[in-house]
Amino acid sequence: VDRFLPKTTKHLSALSKAIPGRFDNSVRMPIHHDMKPEHVLVLGENCTLIDVEGLALGDPAIDIGNMAARLEAMSWLEGLDASTCRGLASQFVGHSMPLDSGRINAAIALGKIKLATYAISHQIEDWAVIATQEIEAATRIVAAGSDNAERSAA
């Protein structure tokens, strides 16, 4: 990403230091690692995950964050209404397993970085703008989580 968007280097450097420490390495359960709507097959009342080659043990916040980031990104991926996409992402997180917001926010930020690289590698229309926006959003999410953590500790 640095090579294509040098203005984001500062953001990416800060994110690479802030995000890893937010996950709970003691929580180990099966996670998909690439959770997004197209990897969930719903038939009636049954739900099946597909494309599971990345299945591993890890913090479930990663799957929640990936799905939330992807739902928000459907505005530029699929041309859907941005407000509706944000609402879907918020509802998804609200109905997910209860985890602390710092872990969820770090995972959403990580998902947004993944989406930035996707926009670049797939040359999505306006990829530079979209990737920059996703990285800046990730930075805001992590910074807001740090502010909340500092306030809670005080």
PDB file of C-alpha atoms in Angstrom:
ATOM      1  CA  VAL A   1       0.000   0.000   0.000  1.00  0.00           C
ATOM      2  CA  ASP A   2       2.860   2.388   0.837  1.00  0.00           C
ATOM      3  CA  ARG A   3       4.126   2.156  -2.734  1.00  0.00           C
ATOM      4  CA  PHE A   4       0.782   3.160  -4.257  1.00  0.00           C
ATOM      5  CA  LEU A   5      -0.338   5.627  -1.580  1.00  0.00           C
ATOM      6  CA  PRO A   6       2.712   7.195   0.055  1.00  0.00           C
ATOM      7  CA  LYS A   7       0.507   9.699   1.939  1.00  0.00           C
ATOM      8  CA  THR A   8      -0.868   6.795   3.982  1.00  0.00           C
ATOM      9  CA  THR A   9       2.531   5.620   5.262  1.00  0.00           C
ATOM     10  CA  LYS A  10       2.161   7.504   8.554  1.00  0.00           C
ATOM     11  CA  HIS A  11      -1.288   5.996   9.131  1.00  0.00           C
ATOM     12  CA  LEU A  12      -0.154   2.472   8.310  1.00  0.00           C
ATOM     13  CA  SER A  13       2.865   2.762  10.580  1.00  0.00           C
ATOM     14  CA  ALA A  14       0.676   3.854  13.507  1.00  0.00           C
ATOM     15  CA  LEU A  15      -1.867   1.118  12.779  1.00  0.00           C
ATOM     16  CA  SER A  16       0.814  -1.590  12.610  1.00  0.00           C
ATOM     17  CA  LYS A  17       1.873  -0.636  16.137  1.00  0.00           C
ATOM     18  CA  ALA A  18      -1.608  -0.170  17.609  1.00  0.00           C
ATOM     19  CA  ILE A  19      -3.666  -3.049  16.226  1.00  0.00           C
ATOM     20  CA  PRO A  20      -1.790  -6.252  17.198  1.00  0.00           C
ATOM     21  CA  GLY A  21      -1.935  -5.611  20.951  1.00  0.00           C
ATOM     22  CA  ARG A  22      -5.707  -5.236  20.894  1.00  0.00           C
ATOM     23  CA  PHE A  23      -6.504  -8.895  20.216  1.00  0.00           C
ATOM     24  CA  ASP A  24      -6.945 -11.471  22.948  1.00  0.00           C
ATOM     25  CA  ASN A  25      -4.497 -14.284  22.227  1.00  0.00           C
ATOM     26  CA  SER A  26      -5.929 -16.350  25.078  1.00  0.00           C
ATOM     27  CA  VAL A  27      -9.246 -16.655  23.233  1.00  0.00           C
ATOM     28  CA  ARG A  28      -8.777 -19.407  20.685  1.00  0.00           C
ATOM     29  CA  MET A  29     -11.746 -20.613  18.706  1.00  0.00           C
ATOM     30  CA  PRO A  30     -12.291 -21.549  15.061  1.00  0.00           C
ATOM     31  CA  ILE A  31     -12.482 -18.450  12.881  1.00  0.00           C
ATOM     32  CA  HIS A  32     -12.955 -18.061   9.138  1.00  0.00           C
ATOM     33  CA  HIS A  33     -10.340 -15.283   8.610  1.00  0.00           C
ATOM     34  CA  ASP A  34     -12.133 -13.957   5.506  1.00  0.00           C
ATOM     35  CA  MET A  35     -15.671 -13.442   6.768  1.00  0.00           C
ATOM     36  CA  LYS A  36     -17.857 -11.541   4.332  1.00  0.00           C
ATOM     37  CA  PRO A  37     -21.449 -11.853   3.139  1.00  0.00           C
ATOM     38  CA  GLU A  38     -20.596 -13.950   0.087  1.00  0.00           C
ATOM     39  CA  HIS A  39     -18.994 -16.582   2.331  1.00  0.00           C
ATOM     40  CA  VAL A  40     -22.206 -17.206   4.263  1.00  0.00           C
ATOM     41  CA  LEU A  41     -24.714 -19.486   2.569  1.00  0.00           C
ATOM     42  CA  VAL A  42     -28.193 -19.335   4.085  1.00  0.00           C
ATOM     43  CA  LEU A  43     -30.768 -21.963   3.140  1.00  0.00           C
ATOM     44  CA  GLY A  44     -33.950 -21.697   5.158  1.00  0.00           C
ATOM     45  CA  GLU A  45     -32.913 -21.823   8.794  1.00  0.00           C
ATOM     46  CA  ASN A  46     -29.506 -23.337   8.033  1.00  0.00           C
ATOM     47  CA  CYS A  47     -26.335 -21.302   7.699  1.00  0.00           C
ATOM     48  CA  THR A  48     -23.107 -22.659   6.204  1.00  0.00           C
ATOM     49  CA  LEU A  49     -19.721 -21.000   5.846  1.00  0.00           C
ATOM     50  CA  ILE A  50     -18.009 -21.518   2.516  1.00  0.00           C
ATOM     51  CA  ASP A  51     -14.478 -20.807   1.295  1.00  0.00           C
ATOM     52  CA  VAL A  52     -12.965 -22.020   4.561  1.00  0.00           C
ATOM     53  CA  GLU A  53      -9.348 -22.631   3.541  1.00  0.00           C
ATOM     54  CA  GLY A  54      -8.246 -19.903   6.004  1.00  0.00           C
ATOM     55  CA  LEU A  55     -10.017 -21.577   8.937  1.00  0.00           C
ATOM     56  CA  ALA A  56      -7.799 -21.404  12.023  1.00  0.00           C
ATOM     57  CA  LEU A  57      -7.901 -20.858  15.751  1.00  0.00           C
ATOM     58  CA  GLY A  58      -7.950 -17.214  16.775  1.00  0.00           C
ATOM     59  CA  ASP A  59      -9.791 -14.294  18.305  1.00  0.00           C
ATOM     60  CA  PRO A  60     -13.423 -14.240  17.044  1.00  0.00           C
ATOM     61  CA  ALA A  61     -13.242 -10.443  16.904  1.00  0.00           C
ATOM     62  CA  ILE A  62     -11.328 -10.864  13.631  1.00  0.00           C
ATOM     63  CA  ASP A  63     -14.339 -12.428  11.882  1.00  0.00           C
ATOM     64  CA  ILE A  64     -16.739  -9.874  13.339  1.00  0.00           C
ATOM     65  CA  GLY A  65     -14.485  -7.016  12.238  1.00  0.00           C
ATOM     66  CA  ASN A  66     -13.980  -8.413   8.737  1.00  0.00           C
ATOM     67  CA  MET A  67     -17.734  -8.826   8.224  1.00  0.00           C
ATOM     68  CA  ALA A  68     -18.528  -5.360   9.594  1.00  0.00           C
ATOM     69  CA  ALA A  69     -15.872  -3.712   7.412  1.00  0.00           C
ATOM     70  CA  ARG A  70     -17.094  -5.621   4.358  1.00  0.00           C
ATOM     71  CA  LEU A  71     -20.743  -4.702   4.995  1.00  0.00           C
ATOM     72  CA  GLU A  72     -19.768  -1.022   5.177  1.00  0.00           C
ATOM     73  CA  ALA A  73     -17.689  -1.336   2.002  1.00  0.00           C
ATOM     74  CA  MET A  74     -20.639  -2.678   0.016  1.00  0.00           C
ATOM     75  CA  SER A  75     -21.394   0.967  -0.756  1.00  0.00           C
ATOM     76  CA  TRP A  76     -18.335   1.150  -3.036  1.00  0.00           C
ATOM     77  CA  LEU A  77     -18.115  -2.565  -3.846  1.00  0.00           C
ATOM     78  CA  GLU A  78     -21.735  -3.000  -4.912  1.00  0.00           C
ATOM     79  CA  GLY A  79     -22.983   0.585  -5.293  1.00  0.00           C
ATOM     80  CA  LEU A  80     -25.385   0.275  -2.349  1.00  0.00           C
ATOM     81  CA  ASP A  81     -26.508   3.196  -0.197  1.00  0.00           C
ATOM     82  CA  ALA A  82     -23.699   4.087   2.239  1.00  0.00           C
ATOM     83  CA  SER A  83     -26.055   4.823   5.125  1.00  0.00           C
ATOM     84  CA  THR A  84     -27.777   1.454   4.704  1.00  0.00           C
ATOM     85  CA  CYS A  85     -24.406  -0.309   4.598  1.00  0.00           C
ATOM     86  CA  ARG A  86     -23.253   1.405   7.807  1.00  0.00           C
ATOM     87  CA  GLY A  87     -26.552   0.402   9.435  1.00  0.00           C
ATOM     88  CA  LEU A  88     -26.097  -3.236   8.397  1.00  0.00           C
ATOM     89  CA  ALA A  89     -22.562  -3.267   9.783  1.00  0.00           C
ATOM     90  CA  SER A  90     -23.708  -1.719  13.053  1.00  0.00           C
ATOM     91  CA  GLN A  91     -26.544  -4.232  13.403  1.00  0.00           C
ATOM     92  CA  PHE A  92     -24.194  -7.112  12.660  1.00  0.00           C
ATOM     93  CA  VAL A  93     -21.753  -6.011  15.363  1.00  0.00           C
ATOM     94  CA  GLY A  94     -24.621  -5.386  17.792  1.00  0.00           C
ATOM     95  CA  HIS A  95     -25.962  -8.911  17.290  1.00  0.00           C
ATOM     96  CA  SER A  96     -22.564 -10.641  17.388  1.00  0.00           C
ATOM     97  CA  MET A  97     -21.052 -12.356  20.391  1.00  0.00           C
ATOM     98  CA  PRO A  98     -20.325  -9.909  23.214  1.00  0.00           C
ATOM     99  CA  LEU A  99     -16.681  -8.861  22.994  1.00  0.00           C
ATOM    100  CA  ASP A 100     -15.005  -5.709  24.223  1.00  0.00           C
ATOM    101  CA  SER A 101     -15.197  -2.802  21.815  1.00  0.00           C
ATOM    102  CA  GLY A 102     -11.403  -2.382  21.636  1.00  0.00           C
ATOM    103  CA  ARG A 103     -11.025  -5.820  20.058  1.00  0.00           C
ATOM    104  CA  ILE A 104     -13.966  -5.293  17.705  1.00  0.00           C
ATOM    105  CA  ASN A 105     -12.694  -1.862  16.628  1.00  0.00           C
ATOM    106  CA  ALA A 106      -9.182  -3.180  16.024  1.00  0.00           C
ATOM    107  CA  ALA A 107     -10.652  -5.967  13.898  1.00  0.00           C
ATOM    108  CA  ILE A 108     -12.810  -3.534  11.914  1.00  0.00           C
ATOM    109  CA  ALA A 109      -9.713  -1.400  11.319  1.00  0.00           C
ATOM    110  CA  LEU A 110      -7.825  -4.488  10.154  1.00  0.00           C
ATOM    111  CA  GLY A 111     -10.733  -5.322   7.827  1.00  0.00           C
ATOM    112  CA  LYS A 112     -10.593  -1.810   6.375  1.00  0.00           C
ATOM    113  CA  ILE A 113      -6.871  -2.193   5.667  1.00  0.00           C
ATOM    114  CA  LYS A 114      -7.645  -5.470   3.868  1.00  0.00           C
ATOM    115  CA  LEU A 115     -10.279  -3.659   1.816  1.00  0.00           C
ATOM    116  CA  ALA A 116      -7.806  -0.907   0.930  1.00  0.00           C
ATOM    117  CA  THR A 117      -5.406  -3.512  -0.453  1.00  0.00           C
ATOM    118  CA  TYR A 118      -8.317  -5.133  -2.311  1.00  0.00           C
ATOM    119  CA  ALA A 119      -9.244  -1.795  -3.944  1.00  0.00           C
ATOM    120  CA  ILE A 120      -5.637  -1.319  -5.051  1.00  0.00           C
ATOM    121  CA  SER A 121      -4.976  -4.857  -6.281  1.00  0.00           C
ATOM    122  CA  HIS A 122      -8.277  -5.070  -8.186  1.00  0.00           C
ATOM    123  CA  GLN A 123      -7.990  -1.518  -9.536  1.00  0.00           C
ATOM    124  CA  ILE A 124     -11.501  -0.654  -8.351  1.00  0.00           C
ATOM    125  CA  GLU A 125     -12.724   2.584  -9.924  1.00  0.00           C
ATOM    126  CA  ASP A 126     -11.324   5.464  -7.834  1.00  0.00           C
ATOM    127  CA  TRP A 127      -9.116   2.940  -6.018  1.00  0.00           C
ATOM    128  CA  ALA A 128      -6.700   5.552  -4.669  1.00  0.00           C
ATOM    129  CA  VAL A 129      -9.494   7.585  -3.087  1.00  0.00           C
ATOM    130  CA  ILE A 130     -11.250   4.496  -1.728  1.00  0.00           C
ATOM    131  CA  ALA A 131      -8.071   2.933  -0.311  1.00  0.00           C
ATOM    132  CA  THR A 132      -7.054   6.215   1.319  1.00  0.00           C
ATOM    133  CA  GLN A 133     -10.526   6.597   2.851  1.00  0.00           C
ATOM    134  CA  GLU A 134     -10.455   3.047   4.226  1.00  0.00           C
ATOM    135  CA  ILE A 135      -6.999   3.556   5.777  1.00  0.00           C
ATOM    136  CA  GLU A 136      -7.991   6.918   7.260  1.00  0.00           C
ATOM    137  CA  ALA A 137     -11.181   5.355   8.659  1.00  0.00           C
ATOM    138  CA  ALA A 138      -9.104   2.543  10.210  1.00  0.00           C
ATOM    139  CA  THR A 139      -6.880   5.166  11.835  1.00  0.00           C
ATOM    140  CA  ARG A 140      -9.899   7.028  13.269  1.00  0.00           C
ATOM    141  CA  ILE A 141     -11.411   3.800  14.612  1.00  0.00           C
ATOM    142  CA  VAL A 142      -8.197   2.784  16.373  1.00  0.00           C
ATOM    143  CA  ALA A 143      -7.620   6.312  17.725  1.00  0.00           C
ATOM    144  CA  ALA A 144     -11.183   6.441  19.082  1.00  0.00           C
ATOM    145  CA  GLY A 145     -10.622   3.064  20.744  1.00  0.00           C
ATOM    146  CA  SER A 146      -7.421   4.383  22.365  1.00  0.00           C
ATOM    147  CA  ASP A 147      -9.231   7.455  23.662  1.00  0.00           C
ATOM    148  CA  ASN A 148     -11.990   5.266  25.136  1.00  0.00           C
ATOM    149  CA  ALA A 149      -9.449   2.933  26.749  1.00  0.00           C
ATOM    150  CA  GLU A 150      -7.564   5.880  28.278  1.00  0.00           C
ATOM    151  CA  ARG A 151     -10.816   7.363  29.626  1.00  0.00           C
ATOM    152  CA  SER A 152     -11.820   3.991  31.113  1.00  0.00           C
ATOM    153  CA  ALA A 153      -8.432   3.623  32.819  1.00  0.00           C
ATOM    154  CA  ALA A 154      -8.648   7.134  34.351  1.00  0.00           C
TER     155      ALA A 154
END
